[in-house]
Amino acid sequence: MWIPGTATKALREARASLAKLNVAAELVKDLEIPKNSTVVEINSGYGFFTYALLQCPNVKRVIAVENNKDALIDLQKLKYESDSRLQILEVKKVLDYNNWISDVQVESHPWEEVHPSLFSIVHVPNKWHGIHMLGQYLKDFHQRSGIQSFGRVRMNLITPSFAAEKLSASVGDSKRSKLSFMREAVSELEILRLIPEDAFQPKGIHVLYNMTPKVESKISKEVPLETFEYVLSHMVLKKNASIRDMLYKLGAGAENININLTFDSRIAVIDATVDQLVELTYHFEKWPFRPPDFDMNSIDPDFRHRKRA
């Protein structure tokens, strides 16, 4: 029998565990889940949120994606009491879609509309593990890959404060990062609730977000995603410096790109808009002396710190 109250320790260093059933129930209400929905829950943990989802009459099926052995034991106990509504996918890496995405088995929906019967909830890990995971989901939004291959799927995030600050930072914010630029380019973000720290083990403030792909990404077809990432990674190395002063980081002679820009490149990186950085990337991509290969590991702080989820 599944018994609430097992979350007395963290799953591992980079993951907090939701440990209060009443809070889980409140969060599920905040999601306003439509009828007959399939919910893909990533990093389900010990099952507190999973249990709350199963109590929601609008939830037809929950697909719990998890790779922690201790958590899987508790989820299996919960599965026996779920009337076949809970499907557990034991994976080695949750971002390795090829090993589990085919098990979702939901009809695709036109991209112009948000998918009416499929959405996901992600328990985001802490520190750079979470940054990496969110970065991959934003790429999926742009490329319509992963769970977004079924259509424009709403993604809800239970996000620790470290990642939340980087994800939600807007123009002029000192926390602005490559992640927040990417988020602005490809998604709409809404804060649903601040979750108190004592709802988790170990304690820590989290934020519940609603993040939905834009119908049209601001990263235009003329701008390859990898080039946009390369430009962003260099620009945010010194966020308070001007874009003009950071151009040299893109390659020897890249200062010459400045003459093609339609905006004032004396603007600080943290004050720049996504549209301005897309324009910069467009001219960099067309620049005849652009480096032929991008070594992201040498310059991207996200790549230097992260481990695969």
Tab-separated table of C-alpha atoms in Angstrom:
chain	number	residue	atom	x	y	z
A	1	MET	CA	0.000	0.000	0.000
A	2	TRP	CA	1.253	3.486	-0.901
A	3	ILE	CA	1.556	5.539	2.276
A	4	PRO	CA	2.234	9.307	2.153
A	5	GLY	CA	5.056	10.508	4.296
A	6	THR	CA	7.971	8.583	2.804
A	7	ALA	CA	9.765	11.683	1.525
A	8	THR	CA	12.060	12.104	4.499
A	9	LYS	CA	15.170	12.597	2.377
A	10	ALA	CA	16.155	14.073	-0.955
A	11	LEU	CA	16.287	11.767	-3.951
A	12	ARG	CA	19.836	12.883	-4.549
A	13	GLU	CA	21.852	16.048	-4.177
A	14	ALA	CA	20.407	17.825	-7.211
A	15	ARG	CA	16.723	17.022	-6.581
A	16	ALA	CA	14.286	18.122	-3.914
A	17	SER	CA	11.244	15.989	-3.107
A	18	LEU	CA	7.736	17.389	-2.754
A	19	ALA	CA	6.737	16.144	0.689
A	20	LYS	CA	3.255	17.497	1.478
A	21	LEU	CA	0.095	16.023	0.006
A	22	ASN	CA	-2.022	19.097	0.729
A	23	VAL	CA	0.398	21.297	-1.199
A	24	ALA	CA	0.414	18.817	-4.091
A	25	ALA	CA	-3.389	18.942	-4.210
A	26	GLU	CA	-3.342	22.759	-4.329
A	27	LEU	CA	-0.817	22.742	-7.154
A	28	VAL	CA	-2.925	20.352	-9.215
A	29	LYS	CA	-5.896	22.712	-8.829
A	30	ASP	CA	-3.736	25.586	-10.074
A	31	LEU	CA	-3.062	23.671	-13.296
A	32	GLU	CA	-6.735	23.657	-14.331
A	33	ILE	CA	-6.338	20.347	-16.114
A	34	PRO	CA	-8.897	19.821	-18.926
A	35	LYS	CA	-11.082	16.713	-19.090
A	36	ASN	CA	-9.704	13.409	-20.403
A	37	SER	CA	-6.110	14.580	-20.139
A	38	THR	CA	-2.959	12.511	-20.336
A	39	VAL	CA	-0.306	13.964	-18.046
A	40	VAL	CA	3.379	13.202	-18.556
A	41	GLU	CA	5.077	13.738	-15.201
A	42	ILE	CA	8.861	13.943	-15.452
A	43	ASN	CA	10.989	13.263	-12.350
A	44	SER	CA	7.931	12.093	-10.416
A	45	GLY	CA	9.874	11.408	-7.237
A	46	TYR	CA	8.161	9.609	-4.351
A	47	GLY	CA	4.686	10.109	-5.824
A	48	PHE	CA	3.141	12.940	-3.804
A	49	PHE	CA	2.271	14.958	-6.902
A	50	THR	CA	1.440	11.778	-8.810
A	51	TYR	CA	-1.086	10.848	-6.130
A	52	ALA	CA	-2.669	14.311	-6.348
A	53	LEU	CA	-2.949	13.983	-10.131
A	54	LEU	CA	-4.713	10.640	-9.780
A	55	GLN	CA	-7.268	12.258	-7.455
A	56	CYS	CA	-8.166	14.774	-10.180
A	57	PRO	CA	-11.250	13.547	-12.106
A	58	ASN	CA	-10.110	15.296	-15.281
A	59	VAL	CA	-6.934	13.204	-15.471
A	60	LYS	CA	-7.425	10.146	-17.648
A	61	ARG	CA	-3.865	8.824	-17.412
A	62	VAL	CA	-0.580	9.711	-15.730
A	63	ILE	CA	2.737	8.688	-17.287
A	64	ALA	CA	5.420	8.914	-14.604
A	65	VAL	CA	8.973	9.164	-15.977
A	66	GLU	CA	11.567	8.411	-13.311
A	67	ASN	CA	15.113	7.059	-12.957
A	68	ASN	CA	15.604	6.962	-9.179
A	69	LYS	CA	15.407	3.440	-7.715
A	70	ASP	CA	13.999	4.507	-4.322
A	71	ALA	CA	11.307	6.628	-5.954
A	72	LEU	CA	10.365	3.836	-8.355
A	73	ILE	CA	9.609	1.516	-5.417
A	74	ASP	CA	7.050	3.976	-4.044
A	75	LEU	CA	5.602	4.666	-7.480
A	76	GLN	CA	5.064	0.951	-8.061
A	77	LYS	CA	3.059	0.750	-4.819
A	78	LEU	CA	0.940	3.668	-6.008
A	79	LYS	CA	0.419	2.016	-9.391
A	80	TYR	CA	-1.375	-0.952	-7.797
A	81	GLU	CA	-4.010	1.430	-6.434
A	82	SER	CA	-4.463	3.531	-9.577
A	83	ASP	CA	-6.994	1.423	-11.531
A	84	SER	CA	-4.529	1.211	-14.436
A	85	ARG	CA	-4.418	5.016	-14.756
A	86	LEU	CA	-0.746	5.194	-13.767
A	87	GLN	CA	1.940	4.095	-16.197
A	88	ILE	CA	5.526	4.107	-14.953
A	89	LEU	CA	8.444	4.513	-17.334
A	90	GLU	CA	11.757	3.587	-15.747
A	91	VAL	CA	14.483	5.353	-17.711
A	92	LYS	CA	18.223	5.875	-17.414
A	93	LYS	CA	18.064	9.523	-18.524
A	94	VAL	CA	14.802	11.433	-18.708
A	95	LEU	CA	16.058	13.585	-21.589
A	96	ASP	CA	16.826	10.539	-23.715
A	97	TYR	CA	13.449	10.691	-25.481
A	98	ASN	CA	14.182	7.895	-27.913
A	99	ASN	CA	13.792	5.373	-25.096
A	100	TRP	CA	10.347	6.444	-23.887
A	101	ILE	CA	8.523	9.039	-25.996
A	102	SER	CA	6.810	6.355	-28.107
A	103	ASP	CA	5.047	5.109	-24.946
A	104	VAL	CA	3.046	8.332	-24.662
A	105	GLN	CA	0.667	7.178	-27.423
A	106	VAL	CA	-1.443	10.312	-27.809
A	107	GLU	CA	-2.836	11.679	-31.058
A	108	SER	CA	-0.987	14.639	-32.520
A	109	HIS	CA	-2.696	18.029	-32.660
A	110	PRO	CA	-2.207	21.007	-35.014
A	111	TRP	CA	0.530	23.344	-33.774
A	112	GLU	CA	-1.662	26.424	-34.107
A	113	GLU	CA	-3.662	25.320	-31.034
A	114	VAL	CA	-2.440	24.210	-27.629
A	115	HIS	CA	-2.877	20.442	-27.359
A	116	PRO	CA	-6.269	19.904	-25.664
A	117	SER	CA	-5.603	16.563	-23.950
A	118	LEU	CA	-1.842	16.294	-23.358
A	119	PHE	CA	0.360	18.303	-21.083
A	120	SER	CA	3.439	17.733	-18.986
A	121	ILE	CA	4.601	18.519	-15.491
A	122	VAL	CA	8.336	18.656	-14.790
A	123	HIS	CA	9.993	18.541	-11.372
A	124	VAL	CA	13.096	20.540	-12.289
A	125	PRO	CA	16.375	19.533	-10.583
A	126	ASN	CA	18.474	22.089	-8.767
A	127	LYS	CA	21.577	24.007	-9.856
A	128	TRP	CA	23.089	23.305	-13.296
A	129	HIS	CA	21.209	20.036	-13.709
A	130	GLY	CA	17.991	22.064	-13.868
A	131	ILE	CA	19.462	24.697	-16.180
A	132	HIS	CA	20.478	21.978	-18.622
A	133	MET	CA	17.058	20.326	-18.502
A	134	LEU	CA	15.202	23.610	-19.086
A	135	GLY	CA	17.564	24.478	-21.923
A	136	GLN	CA	16.755	21.201	-23.664
A	137	TYR	CA	13.004	21.766	-23.300
A	138	LEU	CA	13.345	25.229	-24.842
A	139	LYS	CA	15.167	23.683	-27.785
A	140	ASP	CA	12.275	21.223	-28.102
A	141	PHE	CA	9.858	24.168	-28.233
A	142	HIS	CA	11.745	25.664	-31.173
A	143	GLN	CA	12.375	22.380	-32.992
A	144	ARG	CA	8.965	20.858	-32.158
A	145	SER	CA	10.745	17.776	-30.844
A	146	GLY	CA	10.460	15.618	-27.748
A	147	ILE	CA	6.990	15.859	-26.260
A	148	GLN	CA	6.334	18.832	-28.543
A	149	SER	CA	6.308	16.406	-31.468
A	150	PHE	CA	2.666	15.689	-30.524
A	151	GLY	CA	1.736	19.346	-30.984
A	152	ARG	CA	2.065	22.520	-28.940
A	153	VAL	CA	2.040	20.985	-25.461
A	154	ARG	CA	1.696	23.074	-22.318
A	155	MET	CA	4.516	22.383	-19.879
A	156	ASN	CA	4.200	23.104	-16.176
A	157	LEU	CA	7.363	23.419	-14.138
A	158	ILE	CA	8.022	23.005	-10.418
A	159	THR	CA	11.262	24.942	-10.391
A	160	PRO	CA	13.797	25.626	-7.605
A	161	SER	CA	14.687	29.277	-7.047
A	162	PHE	CA	18.147	29.016	-8.653
A	163	ALA	CA	16.736	27.950	-12.026
A	164	ALA	CA	13.597	30.082	-11.643
A	165	GLU	CA	15.607	33.301	-11.415
A	166	LYS	CA	17.541	32.483	-14.572
A	167	LEU	CA	14.453	31.328	-16.468
A	168	SER	CA	12.198	34.305	-15.706
A	169	ALA	CA	14.700	37.201	-15.772
A	170	SER	CA	13.579	39.945	-18.145
A	171	VAL	CA	15.204	42.923	-19.878
A	172	GLY	CA	17.579	44.755	-17.537
A	173	ASP	CA	17.580	42.054	-14.847
A	174	SER	CA	21.034	41.166	-13.505
A	175	LYS	CA	19.955	37.481	-13.477
A	176	ARG	CA	19.364	37.536	-17.225
A	177	SER	CA	21.119	34.633	-18.896
A	178	LYS	CA	21.268	32.517	-21.995
A	179	LEU	CA	18.338	30.560	-20.566
A	180	SER	CA	16.088	33.617	-20.175
A	181	PHE	CA	16.913	34.856	-23.682
A	182	MET	CA	15.997	31.434	-25.074
A	183	ARG	CA	12.805	31.373	-23.027
A	184	GLU	CA	11.728	34.763	-24.388
A	185	ALA	CA	12.463	33.622	-27.923
A	186	VAL	CA	10.413	30.428	-27.957
A	187	SER	CA	7.816	30.433	-25.147
A	188	GLU	CA	5.229	32.232	-23.071
A	189	LEU	CA	5.833	32.022	-19.329
A	190	GLU	CA	3.315	32.500	-16.518
A	191	ILE	CA	3.932	32.284	-12.771
A	192	LEU	CA	1.130	30.292	-11.122
A	193	ARG	CA	2.355	30.065	-7.531
A	194	LEU	CA	5.309	30.464	-5.188
A	195	ILE	CA	5.651	27.210	-3.245
A	196	PRO	CA	6.875	27.482	0.362
A	197	GLU	CA	10.193	25.913	1.206
A	198	ASP	CA	8.799	23.578	3.870
A	199	ALA	CA	6.831	21.707	1.202
A	200	PHE	CA	10.067	20.075	0.025
A	201	GLN	CA	12.758	17.784	1.369
A	202	PRO	CA	15.304	19.296	1.625
A	203	LYS	CA	13.660	22.657	2.192
A	204	GLY	CA	13.806	25.174	-0.626
A	205	ILE	CA	11.574	27.745	-2.275
A	206	HIS	CA	10.136	26.644	-5.622
A	207	VAL	CA	8.007	28.294	-8.302
A	208	LEU	CA	5.156	26.728	-10.263
A	209	TYR	CA	5.221	27.941	-13.871
A	210	ASN	CA	3.078	27.469	-16.922
A	211	MET	CA	5.322	27.510	-19.997
A	212	THR	CA	3.848	27.134	-23.481
A	213	PRO	CA	5.627	27.208	-26.852
A	214	LYS	CA	4.999	30.239	-29.039
A	215	VAL	CA	3.131	29.542	-32.242
A	216	GLU	CA	6.078	31.096	-34.068
A	217	SER	CA	9.535	31.120	-32.528
A	218	LYS	CA	11.330	34.460	-32.648
A	219	ILE	CA	14.387	32.608	-33.906
A	220	SER	CA	13.747	32.977	-37.613
A	221	LYS	CA	14.339	30.260	-40.191
A	222	GLU	CA	17.328	32.238	-41.486
A	223	VAL	CA	18.986	31.860	-38.059
A	224	PRO	CA	20.162	28.321	-37.177
A	225	LEU	CA	19.529	27.441	-33.543
A	226	GLU	CA	23.136	26.418	-32.939
A	227	THR	CA	24.350	29.794	-34.227
A	228	PHE	CA	21.896	31.638	-31.972
A	229	GLU	CA	23.141	29.611	-28.994
A	230	TYR	CA	26.745	30.388	-29.920
A	231	VAL	CA	26.089	34.132	-30.075
A	232	LEU	CA	24.115	34.104	-26.820
A	233	SER	CA	26.809	32.162	-25.010
A	234	HIS	CA	29.426	34.757	-25.919
A	235	MET	CA	27.249	37.773	-25.246
A	236	VAL	CA	26.279	36.740	-21.698
A	237	LEU	CA	29.896	36.224	-20.613
A	238	LYS	CA	29.877	39.938	-19.684
A	239	LYS	CA	26.237	40.909	-19.386
A	240	ASN	CA	26.869	44.510	-18.359
A	241	ALA	CA	29.196	45.170	-21.281
A	242	SER	CA	27.819	46.593	-24.503
A	243	ILE	CA	27.051	44.354	-27.435
A	244	ARG	CA	29.528	46.351	-29.514
A	245	ASP	CA	32.296	45.636	-27.007
A	246	MET	CA	31.495	41.921	-27.003
A	247	LEU	CA	31.488	41.393	-30.759
A	248	TYR	CA	35.167	40.464	-30.814
A	249	LYS	CA	34.302	37.349	-28.785
A	250	LEU	CA	32.497	35.918	-31.807
A	251	GLY	CA	35.682	35.683	-33.844
A	252	ALA	CA	38.617	37.673	-35.159
A	253	GLY	CA	37.284	40.717	-37.021
A	254	ALA	CA	33.672	40.229	-35.907
A	255	GLU	CA	33.580	43.903	-34.891
A	256	ASN	CA	32.899	44.586	-38.569
A	257	ILE	CA	29.404	43.131	-38.143
A	258	ASN	CA	28.489	46.263	-36.202
A	259	ILE	CA	28.020	48.310	-39.370
A	260	ASN	CA	25.130	46.055	-40.457
A	261	LEU	CA	23.111	46.331	-37.245
A	262	THR	CA	19.974	48.492	-37.305
A	263	PHE	CA	19.995	49.070	-33.528
A	264	ASP	CA	22.430	50.940	-31.287
A	265	SER	CA	24.975	48.297	-30.307
A	266	ARG	CA	26.156	50.409	-27.374
A	267	ILE	CA	23.262	48.887	-25.436
A	268	ALA	CA	24.258	46.560	-22.586
A	269	VAL	CA	23.722	42.858	-23.188
A	270	ILE	CA	21.194	42.567	-20.325
A	271	ASP	CA	19.198	45.455	-21.837
A	272	ALA	CA	19.033	43.945	-25.316
A	273	THR	CA	15.844	42.416	-26.698
A	274	VAL	CA	15.589	38.954	-28.190
A	275	ASP	CA	14.814	40.525	-31.570
A	276	GLN	CA	18.081	42.463	-31.430
A	277	LEU	CA	20.089	39.343	-30.647
A	278	VAL	CA	18.329	37.444	-33.423
A	279	GLU	CA	19.300	40.251	-35.804
A	280	LEU	CA	22.906	40.082	-34.582
A	281	THR	CA	22.905	36.320	-35.112
A	282	TYR	CA	21.514	36.722	-38.624
A	283	HIS	CA	24.375	39.023	-39.639
A	284	PHE	CA	26.916	36.797	-37.892
A	285	GLU	CA	25.590	33.769	-39.788
A	286	LYS	CA	25.981	35.663	-43.097
A	287	TRP	CA	29.442	36.983	-42.204
A	288	PRO	CA	31.951	35.352	-44.592
A	289	PHE	CA	34.571	34.948	-41.856
A	290	ARG	CA	32.292	33.215	-39.355
A	291	PRO	CA	34.080	30.339	-37.571
A	292	PRO	CA	33.082	27.112	-39.346
A	293	ASP	CA	32.773	25.113	-36.103
A	294	PHE	CA	31.402	26.038	-32.691
A	295	ASP	CA	33.085	24.647	-29.571
A	296	MET	CA	30.298	25.248	-27.030
A	297	ASN	CA	32.180	23.528	-24.216
A	298	SER	CA	34.898	26.178	-24.246
A	299	ILE	CA	32.641	29.177	-23.704
A	300	ASP	CA	29.193	28.202	-22.441
A	301	PRO	CA	28.924	28.244	-18.611
A	302	ASP	CA	25.869	25.971	-18.829
A	303	PHE	CA	27.955	23.362	-20.650
A	304	ARG	CA	30.893	23.686	-18.254
A	305	HIS	CA	28.880	23.017	-15.099
A	306	ARG	CA	26.148	20.672	-16.116
A	307	LYS	CA	25.712	16.927	-16.060
A	308	ARG	CA	23.221	15.085	-18.165
A	309	ALA	CA	19.835	14.618	-16.494
